[in-house]
Short mmCIF file of C-alpha atoms and ligand atoms in Angstrom, two decimals:
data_model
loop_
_atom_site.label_atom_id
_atom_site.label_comp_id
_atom_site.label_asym_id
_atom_site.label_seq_id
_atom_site.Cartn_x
_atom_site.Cartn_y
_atom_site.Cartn_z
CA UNK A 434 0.00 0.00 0.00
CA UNK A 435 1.13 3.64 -1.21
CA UNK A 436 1.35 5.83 1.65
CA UNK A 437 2.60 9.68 1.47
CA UNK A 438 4.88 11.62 3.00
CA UNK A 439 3.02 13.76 4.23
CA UNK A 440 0.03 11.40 4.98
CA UNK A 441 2.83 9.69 7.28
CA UNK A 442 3.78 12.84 8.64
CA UNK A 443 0.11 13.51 9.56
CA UNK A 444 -0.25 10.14 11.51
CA UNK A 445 3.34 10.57 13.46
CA UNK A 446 5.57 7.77 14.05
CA UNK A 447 4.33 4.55 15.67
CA UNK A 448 6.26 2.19 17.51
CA UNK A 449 5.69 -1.99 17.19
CA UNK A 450 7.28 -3.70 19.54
CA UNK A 451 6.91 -7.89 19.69
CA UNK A 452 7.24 -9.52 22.80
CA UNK A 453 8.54 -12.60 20.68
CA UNK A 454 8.51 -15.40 23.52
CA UNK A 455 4.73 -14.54 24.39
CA UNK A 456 3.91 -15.13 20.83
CA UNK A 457 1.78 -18.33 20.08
CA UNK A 458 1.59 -17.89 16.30
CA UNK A 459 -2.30 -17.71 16.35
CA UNK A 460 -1.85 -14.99 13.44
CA UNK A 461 -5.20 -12.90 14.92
CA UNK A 462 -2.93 -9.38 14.48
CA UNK A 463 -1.61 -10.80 10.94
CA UNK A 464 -5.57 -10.81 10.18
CA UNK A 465 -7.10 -8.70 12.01
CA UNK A 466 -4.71 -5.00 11.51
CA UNK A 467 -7.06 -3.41 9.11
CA UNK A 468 -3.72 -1.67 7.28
CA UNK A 469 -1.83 -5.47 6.59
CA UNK A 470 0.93 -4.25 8.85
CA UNK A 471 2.07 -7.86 9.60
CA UNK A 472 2.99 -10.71 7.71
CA UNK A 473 4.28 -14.01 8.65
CA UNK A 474 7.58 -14.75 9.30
CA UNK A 475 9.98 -17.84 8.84
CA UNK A 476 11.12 -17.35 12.53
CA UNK A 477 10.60 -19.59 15.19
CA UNK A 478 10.67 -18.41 18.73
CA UNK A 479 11.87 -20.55 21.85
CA UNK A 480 8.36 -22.58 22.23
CA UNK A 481 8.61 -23.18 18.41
CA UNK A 482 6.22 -20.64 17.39
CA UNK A 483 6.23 -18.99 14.22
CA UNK A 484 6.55 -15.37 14.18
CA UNK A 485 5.06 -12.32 12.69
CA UNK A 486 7.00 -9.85 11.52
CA UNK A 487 6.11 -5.88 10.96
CA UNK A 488 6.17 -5.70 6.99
CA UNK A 489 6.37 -1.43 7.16
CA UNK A 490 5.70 0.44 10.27
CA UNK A 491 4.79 3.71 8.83
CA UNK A 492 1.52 2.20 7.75
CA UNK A 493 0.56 1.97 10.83
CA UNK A 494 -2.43 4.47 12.46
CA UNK A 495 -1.77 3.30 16.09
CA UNK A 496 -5.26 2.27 16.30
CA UNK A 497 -4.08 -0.72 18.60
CA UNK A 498 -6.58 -3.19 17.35
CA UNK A 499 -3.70 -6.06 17.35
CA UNK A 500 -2.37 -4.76 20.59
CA UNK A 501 -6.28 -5.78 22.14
CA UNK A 502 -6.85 -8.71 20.06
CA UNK A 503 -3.99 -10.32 20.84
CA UNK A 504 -4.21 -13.17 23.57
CA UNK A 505 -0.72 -12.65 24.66
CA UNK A 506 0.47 -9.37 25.54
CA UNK A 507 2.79 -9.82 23.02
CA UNK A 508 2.04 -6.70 20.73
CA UNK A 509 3.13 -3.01 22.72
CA UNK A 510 1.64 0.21 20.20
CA UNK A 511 3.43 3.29 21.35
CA UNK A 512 2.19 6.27 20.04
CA UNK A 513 4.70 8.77 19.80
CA UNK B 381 18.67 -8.94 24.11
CA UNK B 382 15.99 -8.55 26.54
CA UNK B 383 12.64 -8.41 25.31
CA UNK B 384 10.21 -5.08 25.72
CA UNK B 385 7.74 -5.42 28.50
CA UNK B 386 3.75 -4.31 28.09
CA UNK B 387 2.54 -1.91 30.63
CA UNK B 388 -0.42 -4.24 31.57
CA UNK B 389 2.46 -6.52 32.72
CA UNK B 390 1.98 -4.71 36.47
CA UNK B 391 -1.64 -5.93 36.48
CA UNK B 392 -1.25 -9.64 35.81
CA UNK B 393 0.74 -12.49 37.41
CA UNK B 394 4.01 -11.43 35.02
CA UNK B 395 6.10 -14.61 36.75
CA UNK B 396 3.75 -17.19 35.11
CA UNK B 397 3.53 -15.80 31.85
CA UNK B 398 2.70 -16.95 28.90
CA UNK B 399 -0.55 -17.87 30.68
CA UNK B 400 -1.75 -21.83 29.39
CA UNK B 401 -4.74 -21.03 27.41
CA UNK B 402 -4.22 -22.43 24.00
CA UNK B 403 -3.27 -20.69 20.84
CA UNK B 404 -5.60 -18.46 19.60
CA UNK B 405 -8.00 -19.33 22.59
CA UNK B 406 -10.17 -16.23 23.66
CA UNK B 407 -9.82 -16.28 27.44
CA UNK B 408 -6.29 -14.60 26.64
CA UNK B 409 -7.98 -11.87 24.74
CA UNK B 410 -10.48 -10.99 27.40
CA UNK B 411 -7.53 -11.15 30.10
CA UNK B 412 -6.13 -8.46 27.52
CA UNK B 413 -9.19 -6.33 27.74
CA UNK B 414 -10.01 -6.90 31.61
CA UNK B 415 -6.72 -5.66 32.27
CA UNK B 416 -7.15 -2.40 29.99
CA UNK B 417 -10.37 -1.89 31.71
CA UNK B 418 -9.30 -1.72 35.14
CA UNK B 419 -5.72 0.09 33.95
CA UNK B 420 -8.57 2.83 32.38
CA UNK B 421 -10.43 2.93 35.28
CA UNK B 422 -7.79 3.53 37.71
CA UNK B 423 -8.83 1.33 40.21
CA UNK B 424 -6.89 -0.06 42.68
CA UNK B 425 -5.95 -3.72 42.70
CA UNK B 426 -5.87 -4.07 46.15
CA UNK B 427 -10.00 -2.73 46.56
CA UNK B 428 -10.94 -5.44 44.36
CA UNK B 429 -11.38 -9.15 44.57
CA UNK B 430 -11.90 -11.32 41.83
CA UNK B 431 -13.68 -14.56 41.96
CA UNK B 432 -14.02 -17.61 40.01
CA UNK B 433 -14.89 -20.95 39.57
CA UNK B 434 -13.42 -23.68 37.82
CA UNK B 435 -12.81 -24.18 33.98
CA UNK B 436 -10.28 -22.76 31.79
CA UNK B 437 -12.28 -19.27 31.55
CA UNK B 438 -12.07 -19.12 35.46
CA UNK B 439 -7.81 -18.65 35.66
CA UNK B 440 -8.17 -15.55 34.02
CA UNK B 441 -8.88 -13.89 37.30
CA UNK B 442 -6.91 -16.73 38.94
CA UNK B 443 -3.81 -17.09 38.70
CA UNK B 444 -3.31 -14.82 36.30
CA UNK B 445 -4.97 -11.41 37.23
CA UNK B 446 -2.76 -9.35 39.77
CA UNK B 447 -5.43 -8.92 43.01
CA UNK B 448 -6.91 -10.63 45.80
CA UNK B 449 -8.59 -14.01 44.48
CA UNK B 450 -10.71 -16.71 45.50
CA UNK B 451 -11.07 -19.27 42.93
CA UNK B 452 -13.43 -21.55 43.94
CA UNK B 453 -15.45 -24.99 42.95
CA UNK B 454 -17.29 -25.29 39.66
CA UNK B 455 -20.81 -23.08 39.68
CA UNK B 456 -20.03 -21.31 43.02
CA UNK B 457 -18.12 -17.83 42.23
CA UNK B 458 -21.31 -15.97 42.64
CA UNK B 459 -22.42 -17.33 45.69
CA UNK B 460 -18.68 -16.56 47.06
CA UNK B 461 -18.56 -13.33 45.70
CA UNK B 462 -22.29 -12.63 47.72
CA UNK B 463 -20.65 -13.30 50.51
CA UNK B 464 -17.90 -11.10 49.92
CA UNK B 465 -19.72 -8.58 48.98
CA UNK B 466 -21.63 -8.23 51.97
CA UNK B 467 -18.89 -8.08 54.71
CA UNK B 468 -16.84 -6.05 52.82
CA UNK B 469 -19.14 -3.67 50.59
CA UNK B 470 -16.36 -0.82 49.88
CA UNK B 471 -14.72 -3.71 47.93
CA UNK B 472 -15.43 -3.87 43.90
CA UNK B 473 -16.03 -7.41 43.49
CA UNK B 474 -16.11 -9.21 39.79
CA UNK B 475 -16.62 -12.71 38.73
CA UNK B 476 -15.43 -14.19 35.55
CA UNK B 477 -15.76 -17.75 34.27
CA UNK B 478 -17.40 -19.72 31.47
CA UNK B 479 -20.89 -20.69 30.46
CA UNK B 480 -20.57 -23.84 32.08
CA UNK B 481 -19.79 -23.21 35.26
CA UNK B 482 -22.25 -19.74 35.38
CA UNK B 483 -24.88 -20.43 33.20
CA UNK B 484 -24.41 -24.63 33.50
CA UNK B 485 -23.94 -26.23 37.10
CA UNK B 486 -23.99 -22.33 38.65
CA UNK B 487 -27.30 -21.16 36.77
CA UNK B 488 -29.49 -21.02 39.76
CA UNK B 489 -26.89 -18.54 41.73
CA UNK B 490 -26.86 -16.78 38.54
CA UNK B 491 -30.33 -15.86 38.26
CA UNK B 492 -31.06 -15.25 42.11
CA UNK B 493 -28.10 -12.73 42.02
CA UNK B 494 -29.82 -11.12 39.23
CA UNK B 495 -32.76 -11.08 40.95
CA UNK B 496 -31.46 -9.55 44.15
CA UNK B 497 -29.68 -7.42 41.90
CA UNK B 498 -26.42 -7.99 44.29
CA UNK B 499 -23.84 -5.18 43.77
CA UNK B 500 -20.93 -7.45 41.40
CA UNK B 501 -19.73 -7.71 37.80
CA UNK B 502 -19.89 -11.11 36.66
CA UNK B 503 -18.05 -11.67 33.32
CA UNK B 504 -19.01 -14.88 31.80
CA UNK B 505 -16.86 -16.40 29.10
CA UNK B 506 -19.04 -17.91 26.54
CA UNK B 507 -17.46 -20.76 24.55
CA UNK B 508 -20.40 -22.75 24.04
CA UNK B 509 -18.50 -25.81 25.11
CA UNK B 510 -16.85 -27.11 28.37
CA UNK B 511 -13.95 -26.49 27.41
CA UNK B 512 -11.36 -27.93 30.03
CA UNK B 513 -12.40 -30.94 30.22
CA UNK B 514 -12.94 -31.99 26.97
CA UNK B 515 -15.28 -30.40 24.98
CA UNK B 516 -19.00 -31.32 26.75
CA UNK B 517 -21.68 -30.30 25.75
CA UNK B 518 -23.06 -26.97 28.09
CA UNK B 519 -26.53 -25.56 27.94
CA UNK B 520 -25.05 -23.06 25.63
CA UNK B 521 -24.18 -25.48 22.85
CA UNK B 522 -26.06 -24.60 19.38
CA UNK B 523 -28.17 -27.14 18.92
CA UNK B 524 -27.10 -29.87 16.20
CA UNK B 525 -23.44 -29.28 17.16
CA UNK B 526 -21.43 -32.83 17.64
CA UNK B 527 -19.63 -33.02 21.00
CA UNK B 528 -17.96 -35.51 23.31
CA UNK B 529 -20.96 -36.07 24.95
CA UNK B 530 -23.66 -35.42 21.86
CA UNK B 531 -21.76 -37.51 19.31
CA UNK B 532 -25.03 -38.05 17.34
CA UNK B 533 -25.78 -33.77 17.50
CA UNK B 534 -27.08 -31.75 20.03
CA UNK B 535 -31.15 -31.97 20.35
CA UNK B 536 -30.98 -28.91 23.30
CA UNK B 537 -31.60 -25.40 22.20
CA UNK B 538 -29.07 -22.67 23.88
CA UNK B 539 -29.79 -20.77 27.06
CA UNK B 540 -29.46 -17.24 25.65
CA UNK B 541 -27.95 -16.26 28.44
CA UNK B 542 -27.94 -12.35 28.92
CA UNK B 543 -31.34 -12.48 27.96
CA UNK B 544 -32.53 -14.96 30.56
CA UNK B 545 -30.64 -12.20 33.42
CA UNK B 546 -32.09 -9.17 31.93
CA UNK B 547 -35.74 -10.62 32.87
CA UNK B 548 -34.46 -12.15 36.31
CA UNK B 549 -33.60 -8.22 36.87
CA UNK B 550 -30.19 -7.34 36.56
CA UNK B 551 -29.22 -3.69 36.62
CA UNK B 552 -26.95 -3.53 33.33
CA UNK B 553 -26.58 -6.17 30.50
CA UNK B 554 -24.13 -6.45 27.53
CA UNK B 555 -23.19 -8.92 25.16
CA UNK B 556 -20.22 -8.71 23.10
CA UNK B 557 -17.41 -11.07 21.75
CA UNK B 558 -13.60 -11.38 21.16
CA UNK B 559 -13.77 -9.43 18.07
CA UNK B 560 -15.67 -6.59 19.86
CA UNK B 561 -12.45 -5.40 21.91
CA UNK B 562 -12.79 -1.72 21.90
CA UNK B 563 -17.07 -1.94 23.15
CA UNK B 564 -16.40 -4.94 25.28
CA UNK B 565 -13.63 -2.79 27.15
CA UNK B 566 -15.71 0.12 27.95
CA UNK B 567 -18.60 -2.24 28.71
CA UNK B 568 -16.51 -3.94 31.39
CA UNK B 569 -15.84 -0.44 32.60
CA UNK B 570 -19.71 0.44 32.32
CA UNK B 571 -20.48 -2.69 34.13
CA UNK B 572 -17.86 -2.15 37.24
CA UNK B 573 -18.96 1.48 37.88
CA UNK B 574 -22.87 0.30 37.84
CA UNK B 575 -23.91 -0.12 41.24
CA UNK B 576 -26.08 -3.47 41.43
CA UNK B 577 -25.86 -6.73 39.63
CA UNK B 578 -23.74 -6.34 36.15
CA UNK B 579 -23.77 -8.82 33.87
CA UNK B 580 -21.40 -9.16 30.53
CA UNK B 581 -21.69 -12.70 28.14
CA UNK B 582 -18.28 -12.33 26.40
CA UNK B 583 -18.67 -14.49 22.57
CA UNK B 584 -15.29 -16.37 23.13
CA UNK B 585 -13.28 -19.58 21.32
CA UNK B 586 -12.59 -22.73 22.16
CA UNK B 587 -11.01 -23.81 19.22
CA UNK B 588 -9.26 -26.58 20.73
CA UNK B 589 -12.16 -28.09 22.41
CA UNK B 590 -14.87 -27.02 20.17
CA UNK B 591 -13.87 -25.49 17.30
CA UNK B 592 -12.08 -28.36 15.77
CA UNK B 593 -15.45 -30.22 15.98
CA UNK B 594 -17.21 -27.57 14.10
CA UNK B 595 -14.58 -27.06 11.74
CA UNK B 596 -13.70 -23.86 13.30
CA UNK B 597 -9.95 -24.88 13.49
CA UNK B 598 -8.58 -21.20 14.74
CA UNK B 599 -8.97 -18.24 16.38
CA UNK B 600 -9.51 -16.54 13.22
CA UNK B 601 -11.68 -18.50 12.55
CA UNK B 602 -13.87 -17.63 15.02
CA UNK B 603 -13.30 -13.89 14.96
CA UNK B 604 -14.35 -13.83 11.27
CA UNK B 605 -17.63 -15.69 12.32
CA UNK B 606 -18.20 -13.44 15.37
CA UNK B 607 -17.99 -10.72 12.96
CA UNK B 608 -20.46 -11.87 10.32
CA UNK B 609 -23.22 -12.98 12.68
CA UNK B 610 -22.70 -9.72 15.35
CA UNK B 611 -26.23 -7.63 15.13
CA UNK B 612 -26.37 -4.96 17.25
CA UNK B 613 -29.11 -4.71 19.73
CA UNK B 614 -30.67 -1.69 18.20
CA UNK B 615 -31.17 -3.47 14.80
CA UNK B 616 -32.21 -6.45 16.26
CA UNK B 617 -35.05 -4.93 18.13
CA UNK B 618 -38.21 -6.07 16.27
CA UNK B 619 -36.70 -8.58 14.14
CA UNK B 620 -38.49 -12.34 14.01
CA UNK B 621 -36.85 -15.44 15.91
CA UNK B 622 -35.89 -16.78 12.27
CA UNK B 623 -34.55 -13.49 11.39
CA UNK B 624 -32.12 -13.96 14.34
CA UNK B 625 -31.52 -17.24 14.09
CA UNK B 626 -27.31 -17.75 13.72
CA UNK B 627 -26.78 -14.50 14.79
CA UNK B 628 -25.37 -12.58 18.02
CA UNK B 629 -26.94 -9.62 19.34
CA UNK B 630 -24.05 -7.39 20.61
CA UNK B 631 -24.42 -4.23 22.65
CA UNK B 632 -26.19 -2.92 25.62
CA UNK B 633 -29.59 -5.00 26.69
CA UNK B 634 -30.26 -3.31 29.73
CA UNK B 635 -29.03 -0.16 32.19
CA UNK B 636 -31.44 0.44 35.07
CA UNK B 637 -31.20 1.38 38.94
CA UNK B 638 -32.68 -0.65 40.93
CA UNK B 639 -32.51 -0.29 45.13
CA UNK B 640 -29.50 -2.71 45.46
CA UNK B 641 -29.54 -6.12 47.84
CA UNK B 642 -26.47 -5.33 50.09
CA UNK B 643 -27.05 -1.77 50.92
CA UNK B 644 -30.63 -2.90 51.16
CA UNK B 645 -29.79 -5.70 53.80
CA UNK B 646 -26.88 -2.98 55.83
CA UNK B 647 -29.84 -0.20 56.00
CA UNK B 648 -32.12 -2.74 57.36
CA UNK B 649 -29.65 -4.29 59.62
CA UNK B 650 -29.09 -0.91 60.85
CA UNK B 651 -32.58 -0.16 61.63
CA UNK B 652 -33.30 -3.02 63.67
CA UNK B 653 -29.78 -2.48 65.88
CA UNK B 654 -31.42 1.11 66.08
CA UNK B 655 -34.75 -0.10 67.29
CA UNK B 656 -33.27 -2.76 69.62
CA UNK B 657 -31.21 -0.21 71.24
CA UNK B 658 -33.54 2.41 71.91
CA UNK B 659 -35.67 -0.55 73.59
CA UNK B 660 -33.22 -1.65 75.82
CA UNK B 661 -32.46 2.13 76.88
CA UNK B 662 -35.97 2.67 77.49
CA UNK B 663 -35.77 -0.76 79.60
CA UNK B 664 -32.99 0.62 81.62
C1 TPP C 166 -18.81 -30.20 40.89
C2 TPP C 166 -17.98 -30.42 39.65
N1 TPP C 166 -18.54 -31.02 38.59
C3 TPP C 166 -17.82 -31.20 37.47
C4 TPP C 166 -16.52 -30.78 37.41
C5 TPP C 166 -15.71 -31.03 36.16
N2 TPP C 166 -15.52 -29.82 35.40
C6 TPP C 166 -14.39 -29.10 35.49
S1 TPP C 166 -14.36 -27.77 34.47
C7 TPP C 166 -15.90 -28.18 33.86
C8 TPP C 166 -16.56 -27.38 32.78
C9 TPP C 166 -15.99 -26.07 32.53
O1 TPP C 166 -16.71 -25.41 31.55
P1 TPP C 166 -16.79 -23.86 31.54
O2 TPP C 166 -17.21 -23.35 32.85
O3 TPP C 166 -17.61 -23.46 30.37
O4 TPP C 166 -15.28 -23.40 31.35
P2 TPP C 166 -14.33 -23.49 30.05
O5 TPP C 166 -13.32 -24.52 30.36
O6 TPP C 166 -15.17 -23.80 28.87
O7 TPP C 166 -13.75 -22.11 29.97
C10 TPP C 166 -16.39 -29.33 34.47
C11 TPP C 166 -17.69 -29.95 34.13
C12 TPP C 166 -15.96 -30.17 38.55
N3 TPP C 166 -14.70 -29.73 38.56
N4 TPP C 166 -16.71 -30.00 39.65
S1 SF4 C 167 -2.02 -0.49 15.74
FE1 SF4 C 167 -3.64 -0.86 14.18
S2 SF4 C 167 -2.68 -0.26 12.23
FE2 SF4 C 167 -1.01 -0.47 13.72
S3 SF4 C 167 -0.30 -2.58 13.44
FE3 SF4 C 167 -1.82 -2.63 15.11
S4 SF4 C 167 -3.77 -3.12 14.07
FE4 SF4 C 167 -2.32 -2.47 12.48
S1 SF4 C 168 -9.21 -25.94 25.95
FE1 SF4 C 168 -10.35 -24.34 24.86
S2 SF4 C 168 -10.98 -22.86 26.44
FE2 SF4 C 168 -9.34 -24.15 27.31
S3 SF4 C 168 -7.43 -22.99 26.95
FE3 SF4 C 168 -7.69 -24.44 25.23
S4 SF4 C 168 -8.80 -23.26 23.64
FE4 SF4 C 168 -9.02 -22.14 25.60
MG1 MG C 169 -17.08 -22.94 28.46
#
């Protein structure tokens, strides 16, 4: 997805952090972020769960949907 | 490197972390959304208690939520909590745990706290299914659903449950699901701040225990059907049973005051040590 510079600008930098060895590879935030933000990944974390993995943070809005959804506490949506 | 740490980490039991509900299962999610309530609320930890019963629904209070707890034996957390309540009404006093054990084996505490319209927030995790032990059927099941112990279908209809309280009298009455997170947030804060009995049926997966038997094999899976058969309460209003049929009516169903049973009981209480007292002065 085509984002501007300015549009980015308008929204202000977000910050998505993964709490990797919370992660149970359920996918919900990889489904559920309405702007595709994640995507899934080839890495395994220590309980053999595969990851997700931010595809291009400045599409994010902040609107902390995954950070809710997610079962874990894995996802932390800092809006700066 | 060490790993970043979410601020709702100082609400629940950090040590024990990653909780045991399965992947994808919704009791994590409403853990996630109990814990933003009370963080948005600002409420003290140590002026609540939270009870629950057994099933996998009832360790999100305990262990995992960061208070006093009392988890108790299957049906019972409301008839615990009563007691709580009254000897120690300053306290804000919530229940959560699944449809078995508070609509199932608890049902008749259920509806006579509703009735009393005792002053507690019970949150109860809806997965259709017992889901700890195996996937059983509960008196939530949809009916034609094939369980451990329906193998040939389900013949019951569901107990639709936050209906049934609304007409045994509750004071406020929501339904939401998993998918709902923002609403079923600010519900849970609604519900806590109501004085009198609250009542919230959280939509939730099982997709272990009864998903994969309904070919619901993730928690995606779910949240995609959540979304397509949520109907909120306001559109639902006049529509026919077989309009509604297969679909969840999300939102508020009731918000009323109503005199409440424990400051009911004190005032009386107080009355009759007035009374009493006054006699026996007059005897002296
Ligand atoms: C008196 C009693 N009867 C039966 C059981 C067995 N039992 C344990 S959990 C459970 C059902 C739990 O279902 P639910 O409350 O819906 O919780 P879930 O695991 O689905 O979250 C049952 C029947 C028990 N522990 N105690
Ligand atoms: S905060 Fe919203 S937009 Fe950003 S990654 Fe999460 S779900 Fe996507
Ligand atoms: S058995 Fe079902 S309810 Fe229990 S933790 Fe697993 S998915 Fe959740
Ligand atoms: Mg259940």
């Amino acid at each position: 997805m085509y984002t501007s510079l300015l549009e980015r600008h308008r929204r202000g930098r977000k910050l998505i952090e993964i709490t990797e060895n919370l992660c149970k590879g359920c996918e919900i935030c990889i489904e559920f972020c309405p702007l595709k933000v994640f995507e899934k990944s080839d890495k395994l974390n220590r309980k053999g769960y595969y990851l997700p993995v931010v595809t291009d943070e400045d599409l994010c809005v902040g609107c902390r949907l995954c950070e809710l959804l997610c079962p874990e506490f894995a996802i932390i949506i800092t809006n700066e | 490197m060490s790993e970043p740490r979410h601020r709702l980490m100082d609400f629940v039991r950090e040590e024990i972390m990653p909780h045991r509900f399965c992947s994808g299962c919704g009791c994590g999610t409403v853990l996630n959304a109990f814990t933003n309530a009370v963080e948005g609320l600002g409420l003290d930890s140590a002026e609540m208690v939270c009870v629950s019963g057994i099933g996998c629904s009832s360790w999100i209070p305990s262990p995992y939520f960061r208070a006093d707890t009392l988890h108790t034996t299957h049906g019972r957390p409301i008839a615990f909590a009563t007691g709580v309540k009254i000897l120690r009404p300053d306290l804000t006093v919530v229940v959560i745990a699944g449809d078995g054990d508070v609509a199932g084996i608890g049902g008749n505490h259920l509806i006579h706290a509703a009735r009393r319209n005792i002053d507690l927030s019970v949150f109860m995790v809806n997965n259709m299914i017992y889901g700890m032990t195996g996937g059983q059927v509960a008196p939530t099941t949809p009916a034609g659903v094939v369980t451990t112990t329906t193998p040939h279908s389900n013949v019951e209809p569901p107990f639709r449950v936050a209906d049934l309280v609304v007409a045994a009298g509750a004071s406020y009455v929501a339904r939401w699901t998993t998918y709902h997170v923002f609403p079923l947030l600010e519900s849970m804060q609604n519900a806590i701040k109501r004085k009198g009995f609250s009542f919230i049926e959280i939509m939730s997966q099982c997709p272990e225990n009864y998903g994969r038997r309904i070919g619901l094999r993730t928690g995606i899976d779910f949240l995609k059907q959540f979304k397509e058969q949520a109907l909120r309460v306001e559109k639902a209003n006049g529509m026919s049973e077989e309009e509604l049929k297969d679909r969840i009516v999300i939102g508020k169903l009731c918000d009323k005051e109503r005199p409440e049973y424990v400051s009911e009981l004190h005032r009386i209480t107080r009355e009759q040590v007035d009374k009493l007292k006054k006699e026996m002065g007059g005897a002296a």
